[in-house]
Coordinates of C-alpha atoms and ligand atoms in Angstrom, one line a residue:
M235 CA 46.1 -57.4 -66.3
I236 CA 44.7 -55.2 -69.1
A237 CA 44.1 -55.8 -72.8
P238 CA 46.8 -54.1 -75.0
A239 CA 46.0 -50.5 -76.1
Q240 CA 44.9 -49.8 -79.6
N241 CA 46.3 -46.3 -79.6
L242 CA 48.9 -45.4 -77.0
V243 CA 49.9 -41.8 -76.8
I244 CA 53.1 -40.8 -74.9
V245 CA 53.8 -37.2 -74.0
G246 CA 57.4 -36.3 -73.6
S247 CA 60.7 -37.5 -75.2
G248 CA 63.1 -37.7 -72.3
L249 CA 64.6 -40.8 -70.9
A250 CA 61.3 -41.9 -69.4
A251 CA 59.3 -41.7 -72.6
W252 CA 61.9 -43.3 -74.9
T253 CA 62.6 -46.1 -72.4
V254 CA 58.9 -47.0 -72.3
V255 CA 58.9 -47.1 -76.1
R256 CA 62.0 -49.3 -76.2
E257 CA 60.7 -51.7 -73.4
L258 CA 57.2 -51.9 -74.9
R259 CA 58.5 -52.8 -78.4
K260 CA 60.4 -55.7 -76.9
L261 CA 57.0 -57.1 -75.8
D262 CA 54.6 -55.8 -78.4
A263 CA 55.4 -54.9 -82.0
H264 CA 51.9 -53.9 -83.0
T265 CA 50.3 -51.3 -80.7
S266 CA 50.2 -48.0 -82.4
I267 CA 52.4 -45.5 -80.5
T268 CA 52.2 -41.7 -81.0
L269 CA 54.9 -39.7 -79.2
V270 CA 54.1 -36.0 -78.7
T271 CA 56.8 -33.7 -77.5
R272 CA 57.4 -30.0 -77.4
D273 CA 61.1 -30.4 -78.1
N274 CA 62.7 -32.1 -81.1
G275 CA 62.6 -35.5 -79.5
D276 CA 66.2 -36.4 -79.9
L277 CA 67.5 -39.0 -77.4
Y278 CA 70.2 -37.9 -75.1
S279 CA 71.5 -38.7 -71.6
K280 CA 70.4 -35.8 -69.5
P281 CA 73.0 -36.6 -66.7
M282 CA 75.7 -35.7 -69.2
L283 CA 74.6 -32.0 -69.1
S284 CA 76.5 -31.4 -65.9
N285 CA 79.8 -33.0 -67.0
A286 CA 80.0 -32.3 -70.7
L287 CA 81.7 -28.9 -70.7
S288 CA 85.1 -30.0 -69.6
S289 CA 85.2 -32.6 -72.3
G290 CA 84.2 -29.9 -74.8
K291 CA 80.9 -31.5 -75.9
T292 CA 78.4 -29.5 -77.8
A293 CA 74.6 -30.0 -77.4
A294 CA 74.6 -31.8 -80.8
Q295 CA 77.4 -34.1 -79.7
L296 CA 75.3 -35.2 -76.7
V297 CA 72.5 -36.6 -79.0
S298 CA 72.9 -40.4 -79.1
T299 CA 70.0 -41.1 -81.5
T300 CA 68.0 -38.6 -83.5
S301 CA 64.2 -38.6 -83.0
A302 CA 63.7 -39.6 -86.6
A303 CA 65.9 -42.7 -86.2
M304 CA 64.2 -43.6 -82.9
A305 CA 60.8 -43.2 -84.4
E306 CA 61.7 -45.4 -87.4
Q307 CA 63.5 -48.0 -85.4
H308 CA 60.5 -48.4 -83.0
G309 CA 57.6 -47.8 -85.3
V310 CA 56.5 -44.6 -83.5
K311 CA 54.5 -41.7 -85.0
L312 CA 56.4 -38.7 -83.8
M313 CA 54.8 -35.3 -83.2
A314 CA 57.8 -33.1 -82.4
H315 CA 57.7 -29.4 -81.5
T316 CA 54.1 -30.1 -80.4
E317 CA 52.9 -28.7 -77.0
V318 CA 50.2 -30.5 -75.1
T319 CA 47.9 -27.9 -73.6
A320 CA 45.1 -29.9 -72.1
I321 CA 43.9 -33.4 -71.3
D322 CA 40.3 -34.5 -71.5
P323 CA 40.0 -37.7 -69.6
V324 CA 36.3 -38.2 -70.4
A325 CA 36.7 -37.8 -74.2
C326 CA 40.1 -39.5 -74.1
T327 CA 41.8 -36.8 -76.1
I328 CA 44.6 -34.3 -75.6
S329 CA 44.7 -30.8 -77.1
T330 CA 48.0 -29.9 -78.7
S331 CA 49.4 -27.0 -80.7
Q332 CA 48.8 -29.3 -83.8
G333 CA 45.2 -30.1 -83.0
T334 CA 43.4 -32.8 -81.0
V335 CA 44.8 -36.3 -80.6
A336 CA 42.7 -39.2 -79.4
Y337 CA 44.2 -41.9 -77.1
S338 CA 43.0 -45.2 -75.7
R339 CA 45.9 -45.0 -73.2
L340 CA 48.0 -42.0 -72.3
V341 CA 51.4 -41.9 -70.7
L342 CA 52.6 -38.6 -69.2
A343 CA 56.4 -38.4 -69.1
L344 CA 56.5 -34.7 -68.7
G345 CA 59.6 -34.2 -66.5
A346 CA 60.2 -31.4 -64.1
D347 CA 60.9 -27.6 -64.4
A348 CA 63.9 -26.0 -62.9
V349 CA 62.8 -23.9 -59.9
R350 CA 63.3 -20.1 -60.6
L351 CA 64.2 -17.9 -57.6
P352 CA 62.3 -14.6 -57.3
L353 CA 65.3 -12.4 -58.0
Q354 CA 65.4 -8.6 -58.1
G355 CA 67.5 -6.4 -60.4
D356 CA 67.5 -5.4 -64.1
A357 CA 69.5 -8.6 -65.1
A358 CA 67.4 -11.2 -63.2
D359 CA 66.3 -12.6 -66.5
R360 CA 69.9 -13.4 -67.5
V361 CA 70.1 -16.1 -64.8
L362 CA 70.2 -19.5 -66.6
S363 CA 69.4 -23.0 -65.6
V364 CA 70.3 -26.2 -67.5
N365 CA 67.6 -28.8 -67.6
D366 CA 67.6 -29.9 -71.2
L367 CA 69.7 -29.8 -74.4
Q368 CA 68.5 -26.4 -75.5
D369 CA 69.4 -24.9 -72.1
Y370 CA 72.8 -26.5 -72.4
A371 CA 73.3 -25.0 -75.9
A372 CA 72.2 -21.5 -74.6
F373 CA 74.6 -22.0 -71.6
R374 CA 77.5 -22.8 -73.8
E375 CA 76.8 -19.7 -76.0
R376 CA 76.7 -17.5 -72.9
L377 CA 80.0 -18.9 -71.8
Q378 CA 81.7 -17.6 -75.0
G379 CA 84.2 -15.0 -73.8
A380 CA 83.2 -15.4 -70.1
R381 CA 85.7 -15.9 -67.3
R382 CA 83.7 -16.0 -64.1
V383 CA 80.6 -18.1 -63.5
T384 CA 78.4 -18.1 -60.3
V385 CA 76.4 -21.1 -59.5
I386 CA 73.4 -20.6 -57.2
G387 CA 72.9 -23.8 -55.1
A388 CA 75.4 -26.3 -53.7
G389 CA 73.2 -29.4 -54.2
L390 CA 73.9 -32.3 -56.5
I391 CA 73.5 -30.5 -59.7
G392 CA 75.2 -27.3 -58.5
C393 CA 78.3 -29.1 -57.3
E394 CA 78.5 -31.1 -60.5
F395 CA 78.4 -28.0 -62.6
A396 CA 80.9 -26.2 -60.3
N397 CA 83.3 -29.1 -60.8
D398 CA 82.8 -29.2 -64.5
L399 CA 83.1 -25.5 -64.9
V400 CA 86.3 -25.3 -62.9
A401 CA 87.7 -28.2 -64.8
A402 CA 86.9 -26.4 -68.0
G403 CA 89.0 -23.4 -66.8
Y404 CA 86.4 -21.0 -65.5
E405 CA 86.5 -19.1 -62.2
V406 CA 83.6 -20.5 -60.1
D407 CA 81.7 -19.0 -57.2
V408 CA 79.0 -21.0 -55.5
V409 CA 76.4 -19.3 -53.3
D410 CA 74.2 -21.3 -50.9
P411 CA 72.3 -20.6 -47.8
G412 CA 73.5 -23.8 -46.1
T413 CA 76.9 -24.6 -44.6
Q414 CA 78.2 -27.4 -46.8
P415 CA 77.9 -28.9 -50.3
L416 CA 75.2 -31.6 -50.7
G417 CA 73.7 -30.6 -47.4
R418 CA 70.7 -32.8 -47.8
L419 CA 72.6 -35.9 -48.8
L420 CA 75.9 -35.9 -46.9
P421 CA 76.7 -35.8 -43.2
P422 CA 79.1 -32.9 -42.3
E423 CA 82.3 -35.0 -42.4
A424 CA 81.7 -36.0 -46.0
G425 CA 80.5 -32.5 -46.9
D426 CA 83.7 -31.1 -45.5
L427 CA 85.8 -33.4 -47.6
L428 CA 83.9 -32.5 -50.8
Q429 CA 84.2 -28.8 -50.0
R430 CA 87.9 -29.1 -49.5
A431 CA 88.3 -31.1 -52.8
L432 CA 86.3 -28.6 -54.8
S433 CA 88.0 -25.6 -53.1
D434 CA 91.4 -27.1 -53.9
A435 CA 90.2 -27.4 -57.5
G436 CA 89.5 -23.6 -57.4
V437 CA 85.8 -23.3 -56.5
R438 CA 85.0 -20.4 -54.1
F439 CA 82.0 -21.2 -51.7
H440 CA 79.8 -18.4 -50.1
W441 CA 77.9 -20.1 -47.4
G442 CA 74.9 -18.8 -45.3
S443 CA 73.6 -16.4 -47.9
S444 CA 71.5 -16.3 -51.0
V445 CA 71.4 -14.2 -54.2
Q446 CA 68.8 -11.4 -53.9
A447 CA 69.4 -9.4 -57.0
V448 CA 71.3 -9.4 -60.3
H449 CA 72.3 -6.1 -61.8
A450 CA 73.8 -5.4 -65.2
Q451 CA 76.9 -3.3 -65.3
P452 CA 79.2 -2.4 -68.1
G453 CA 81.0 -5.6 -69.2
D454 CA 79.6 -8.0 -66.6
L455 CA 76.9 -8.7 -63.9
Q456 CA 76.8 -7.8 -60.3
L457 CA 75.2 -10.1 -57.7
E458 CA 73.8 -8.7 -54.5
L459 CA 73.7 -11.3 -51.7
A460 CA 71.4 -11.3 -48.7
N461 CA 74.3 -10.7 -46.4
G462 CA 75.2 -7.5 -48.2
Q463 CA 78.2 -9.0 -50.1
R464 CA 78.5 -8.1 -53.8
L465 CA 80.0 -10.4 -56.4
G466 CA 81.1 -9.6 -59.9
T467 CA 80.4 -12.3 -62.4
D468 CA 79.9 -13.0 -66.2
V469 CA 77.4 -15.8 -66.1
V470 CA 74.9 -16.9 -63.4
L471 CA 73.7 -20.5 -63.3
S472 CA 70.8 -21.4 -61.0
A473 CA 70.7 -25.0 -59.6
V474 CA 68.2 -24.8 -56.8
G475 CA 66.0 -27.7 -57.5
L476 CA 63.3 -29.1 -59.8
R477 CA 59.5 -29.1 -59.6
P478 CA 57.5 -31.9 -61.3
R479 CA 55.3 -30.6 -64.2
T480 CA 52.0 -31.4 -62.7
A481 CA 49.9 -28.5 -64.1
L482 CA 48.3 -30.4 -67.0
A483 CA 47.4 -33.3 -64.8
Q484 CA 46.0 -31.0 -62.1
A485 CA 43.9 -29.2 -64.6
A486 CA 42.5 -32.5 -65.9
G487 CA 41.5 -33.5 -62.3
L488 CA 44.1 -36.1 -61.8
Q489 CA 45.4 -36.6 -58.3
T490 CA 48.7 -34.8 -57.7
A491 CA 50.8 -34.2 -54.6
Q492 CA 54.5 -33.3 -55.1
G493 CA 54.2 -35.1 -58.4
I494 CA 51.4 -36.9 -60.4
V495 CA 50.3 -39.6 -58.0
V496 CA 50.5 -43.1 -59.5
N497 CA 50.1 -46.6 -58.2
R498 CA 52.6 -49.5 -58.7
Q499 CA 51.3 -50.1 -62.2
L500 CA 52.1 -46.4 -62.9
Q501 CA 48.4 -45.6 -63.2
T502 CA 47.1 -42.2 -62.2
S503 CA 43.8 -41.6 -60.6
Q504 CA 42.4 -42.1 -64.1
P505 CA 43.2 -45.7 -64.9
D506 CA 43.8 -45.1 -68.6
I507 CA 46.4 -42.4 -67.9
Y508 CA 49.8 -43.3 -66.6
A509 CA 52.8 -41.2 -65.5
L510 CA 56.5 -41.9 -64.8
G511 CA 59.9 -40.3 -64.6
D512 CA 60.5 -36.9 -62.9
V513 CA 56.8 -36.0 -63.1
A514 CA 55.5 -39.0 -61.1
E515 CA 55.2 -39.8 -57.4
V516 CA 54.9 -43.4 -56.3
E517 CA 53.7 -44.1 -52.7
G518 CA 54.9 -40.6 -51.6
R519 CA 58.3 -40.9 -53.3
S520 CA 59.4 -38.6 -56.1
L521 CA 62.8 -39.9 -57.2
P522 CA 64.2 -37.7 -60.0
Y523 CA 66.9 -40.0 -61.1
V524 CA 67.6 -42.4 -64.0
M525 CA 67.5 -45.7 -62.2
P526 CA 64.0 -45.3 -60.8
L527 CA 62.6 -44.2 -64.2
M528 CA 64.1 -47.3 -65.8
Q529 CA 62.4 -49.6 -63.3
A530 CA 59.2 -47.7 -63.9
A531 CA 59.5 -47.9 -67.7
R532 CA 60.0 -51.7 -67.6
T533 CA 57.0 -52.2 -65.2
L534 CA 54.8 -49.9 -67.3
A535 CA 55.8 -51.6 -70.6
A536 CA 54.9 -55.0 -69.1
H537 CA 51.6 -53.7 -67.8
L538 CA 50.7 -52.1 -71.2
A539 CA 51.6 -55.3 -72.9
G540 CA 49.0 -57.1 -70.8
Q541 CA 51.3 -58.8 -68.3
A542 CA 50.9 -58.7 -64.5
A543 CA 53.4 -56.1 -63.3
C544 CA 54.2 -54.3 -60.1
L545 CA 56.8 -51.6 -59.6
R546 CA 59.7 -52.4 -57.3
Y547 CA 62.5 -50.2 -56.4
P548 CA 65.7 -51.9 -55.2
A549 CA 68.3 -49.7 -53.4
M550 CA 69.5 -47.3 -56.1
P551 CA 72.6 -45.4 -55.0
V552 CA 73.3 -42.2 -56.9
V553 CA 76.9 -41.5 -58.2
V554 CA 77.7 -37.8 -57.9
K555 CA 79.7 -36.6 -60.9
T556 CA 82.4 -34.6 -59.0
P557 CA 85.7 -36.0 -60.3
A558 CA 87.5 -33.7 -57.7
L559 CA 86.1 -36.2 -55.1
P560 CA 84.1 -39.3 -56.0
V561 CA 80.8 -39.4 -54.0
V562 CA 78.1 -42.1 -53.9
V563 CA 74.9 -41.6 -51.9
S564 CA 72.0 -43.8 -51.0
P565 CA 70.0 -41.6 -48.6
P566 CA 67.8 -43.2 -46.0
A567 CA 64.0 -42.8 -46.6
S568 CA 62.9 -39.5 -45.2
G569 CA 61.8 -39.5 -41.6
V570 CA 63.2 -43.0 -40.9
A571 CA 64.8 -43.4 -37.4
G572 CA 68.5 -44.1 -37.0
Q573 CA 71.9 -42.6 -36.8
W574 CA 75.1 -42.0 -38.8
Q575 CA 78.1 -44.2 -38.1
I576 CA 81.0 -42.4 -39.6
E577 CA 84.6 -43.4 -40.3
T578 CA 86.9 -40.8 -41.7
S579 CA 90.4 -41.0 -43.1
T580 CA 92.6 -38.5 -44.9
D581 CA 91.3 -39.6 -48.3
G582 CA 87.7 -40.8 -47.7
V583 CA 84.6 -40.8 -45.6
D584 CA 82.5 -43.9 -45.0
A585 CA 79.2 -42.9 -43.5
R586 CA 76.5 -45.5 -42.8
F587 CA 73.0 -44.7 -41.6
V588 CA 71.8 -47.5 -39.3
G589 CA 68.5 -48.2 -37.6
H590 CA 68.2 -48.8 -33.9
D591 CA 68.4 -52.6 -34.5
G592 CA 71.7 -52.1 -36.5
T593 CA 70.2 -52.5 -39.9
L594 CA 71.9 -50.5 -42.7
L595 CA 69.3 -48.0 -44.1
G596 CA 71.5 -45.7 -46.2
F597 CA 75.0 -44.5 -46.8
A598 CA 77.2 -41.7 -48.1
L599 CA 80.6 -42.6 -49.3
A600 CA 83.3 -40.1 -50.4
G601 CA 86.8 -40.5 -51.9
Q602 CA 88.5 -43.8 -51.3
A603 CA 85.5 -45.2 -49.4
T604 CA 83.4 -45.2 -52.6
T605 CA 85.0 -48.7 -53.3
N606 CA 82.6 -50.0 -50.5
K607 CA 79.6 -49.2 -52.6
T608 CA 78.9 -52.6 -54.1
A609 CA 79.2 -54.4 -50.8
L610 CA 77.0 -51.9 -49.0
Q611 CA 74.4 -51.8 -51.7
K612 CA 73.8 -55.5 -51.3
S613 CA 72.9 -55.0 -47.6
L614 CA 70.4 -52.1 -48.2
P615 CA 66.7 -52.8 -48.0
A616 CA 64.6 -52.3 -51.1
L617 CA 63.1 -48.8 -51.4
L618 CA 59.8 -50.4 -52.6
A619 CA 59.7 -54.1 -51.9
Ligands
FAD773 C1 72.0 -31.5 -65.0 C2 71.4 -32.8 -64.6 C3 72.2 -33.8 -64.2 C4 71.7 -35.0 -63.7 N1 72.5 -36.1 -63.4 C5 71.9 -37.2 -63.0 C6 72.8 -38.3 -62.6 O1 74.0 -38.2 -62.6 N2 72.2 -39.5 -62.3 C7 70.8 -39.7 -62.3 O2 70.3 -40.8 -62.0 N3 70.0 -38.6 -62.6 C8 70.5 -37.4 -63.0 N4 69.7 -36.4 -63.3 C9 68.2 -36.6 -63.3 C10 67.8 -37.4 -64.6 O3 68.5 -36.9 -65.7 C11 66.3 -37.2 -64.8 O4 65.7 -37.9 -63.7 C12 65.7 -37.8 -66.1 O5 66.5 -37.5 -67.2 C13 64.3 -37.3 -66.2 O6 63.7 -37.8 -67.4 P1 62.2 -37.6 -67.8 O7 62.0 -38.3 -69.1 O8 61.3 -37.9 -66.6 O9 62.1 -36.0 -68.0 P2 62.7 -35.0 -69.1 O10 64.0 -35.5 -69.6 O11 62.7 -33.7 -68.5 O12 61.6 -35.1 -70.3 C14 60.4 -34.4 -70.2 C15 59.8 -34.3 -71.6 O13 58.5 -33.8 -71.6 C16 58.3 -32.9 -72.6 N5 57.2 -32.0 -72.2 C17 57.0 -31.4 -71.0 N6 55.9 -30.7 -71.1 C18 55.3 -30.9 -72.3 C19 54.1 -30.5 -72.9 N7 53.2 -29.7 -72.2 N8 53.8 -30.9 -74.1 C20 54.7 -31.7 -74.8 N9 55.9 -32.2 -74.3 C21 56.2 -31.8 -73.0 C22 59.7 -32.2 -72.7 O14 59.9 -31.5 -73.9 C23 60.6 -33.4 -72.5 O15 60.8 -34.0 -73.8 C24 70.2 -35.2 -63.7 C25 69.4 -34.1 -64.1 C26 70.0 -32.9 -64.5 C27 69.1 -31.8 -64.9

């Protein structure tokens, strides 16, 4: 247990940062909290970015509470539009675009960057990715007058955008080097069903290839694929993964791996500096989803309020937002031994990953079989007990 901080500084204003604020204020009304963020700090639900188009939502309509209202409600000093450029763990200060800020405890809720593919061509810089509200606003602007959209990547975010775009009336092509949608999350039987549902909705898949170059031509763009195919399109959206923003921590000498390495009190290798959300890695796990960051925020708030706290992850299935075919996945831990047991029907796939002793270790449910989620979730072991 620790004594409450005199001056807590939180960097970031995504779901991780604001959830820590909210949870901490339930336990501690007095600690001074400064929140430093390079965006405007408004609270929004990031998962809505990939299903907001078809319901016609603008970026402004996705804001649930403005940063000013959040700051007032929770007694937070807000430094919006302020970039943190360095951390000095010895002096306990951060350097920002608005000057130096001292902390007694620092929380890094920096999120992750969209991975950019090294593309050739004179229009490579016109490839978009949507990872925050500003990106979403820019994406909507680019869609004005557009008819065809190409999505690079058929993972979770790529499939969600493809479904949303096609539902919003666009012609959608998806290019992916793999052989099925959600290749890392679904066994082939469930992948096939999702592909059929999205294809029936109008999505055209291009498997076994990747985009190599983007060329401007009068009126639209031309994509050059590695297999020699050419695709005309108006807008290109890249959804090929996220990379935790570890650079600041690395430069400050904090331990990083895939993310910023933290213990189960969310402490980095510098005990007064904490990390959570998409930027953090706990016992080898980077889980870039909402449920894990909520668990982490509650644990961190309790720890910062001086309570004994230890992060636990229950099983946390992820609902894929593809209305063309509902999908829920709870992937087995990587490298764990076992096999898929799969039941298929015309309207669903129930795939269970079981260990050699018959224990349920994960599942992938599609279509009608998603109704089994609650029952199966109860049988899954905790991710972090
Ligand atoms: C399109 C999309 C759909 C998704 N759908 C789902 C879903 O259905 N279910 C689910 O569980 N998860 C989903 N996710 C993932 C989920 O949204 C994220 O795990 C979560 O929002 C991450 O929150 P965060 O606070 O860690 O990071 P972010 O929201 O990225 O916040 C990072 C913050 O740090 C600030 N920042 C970064 N660097 C600096 C700096 N140097 N100085 C100052 N400020 C800085 C940024 O401005 C930002 O405010 C989705 C993600 C995306 C992109």
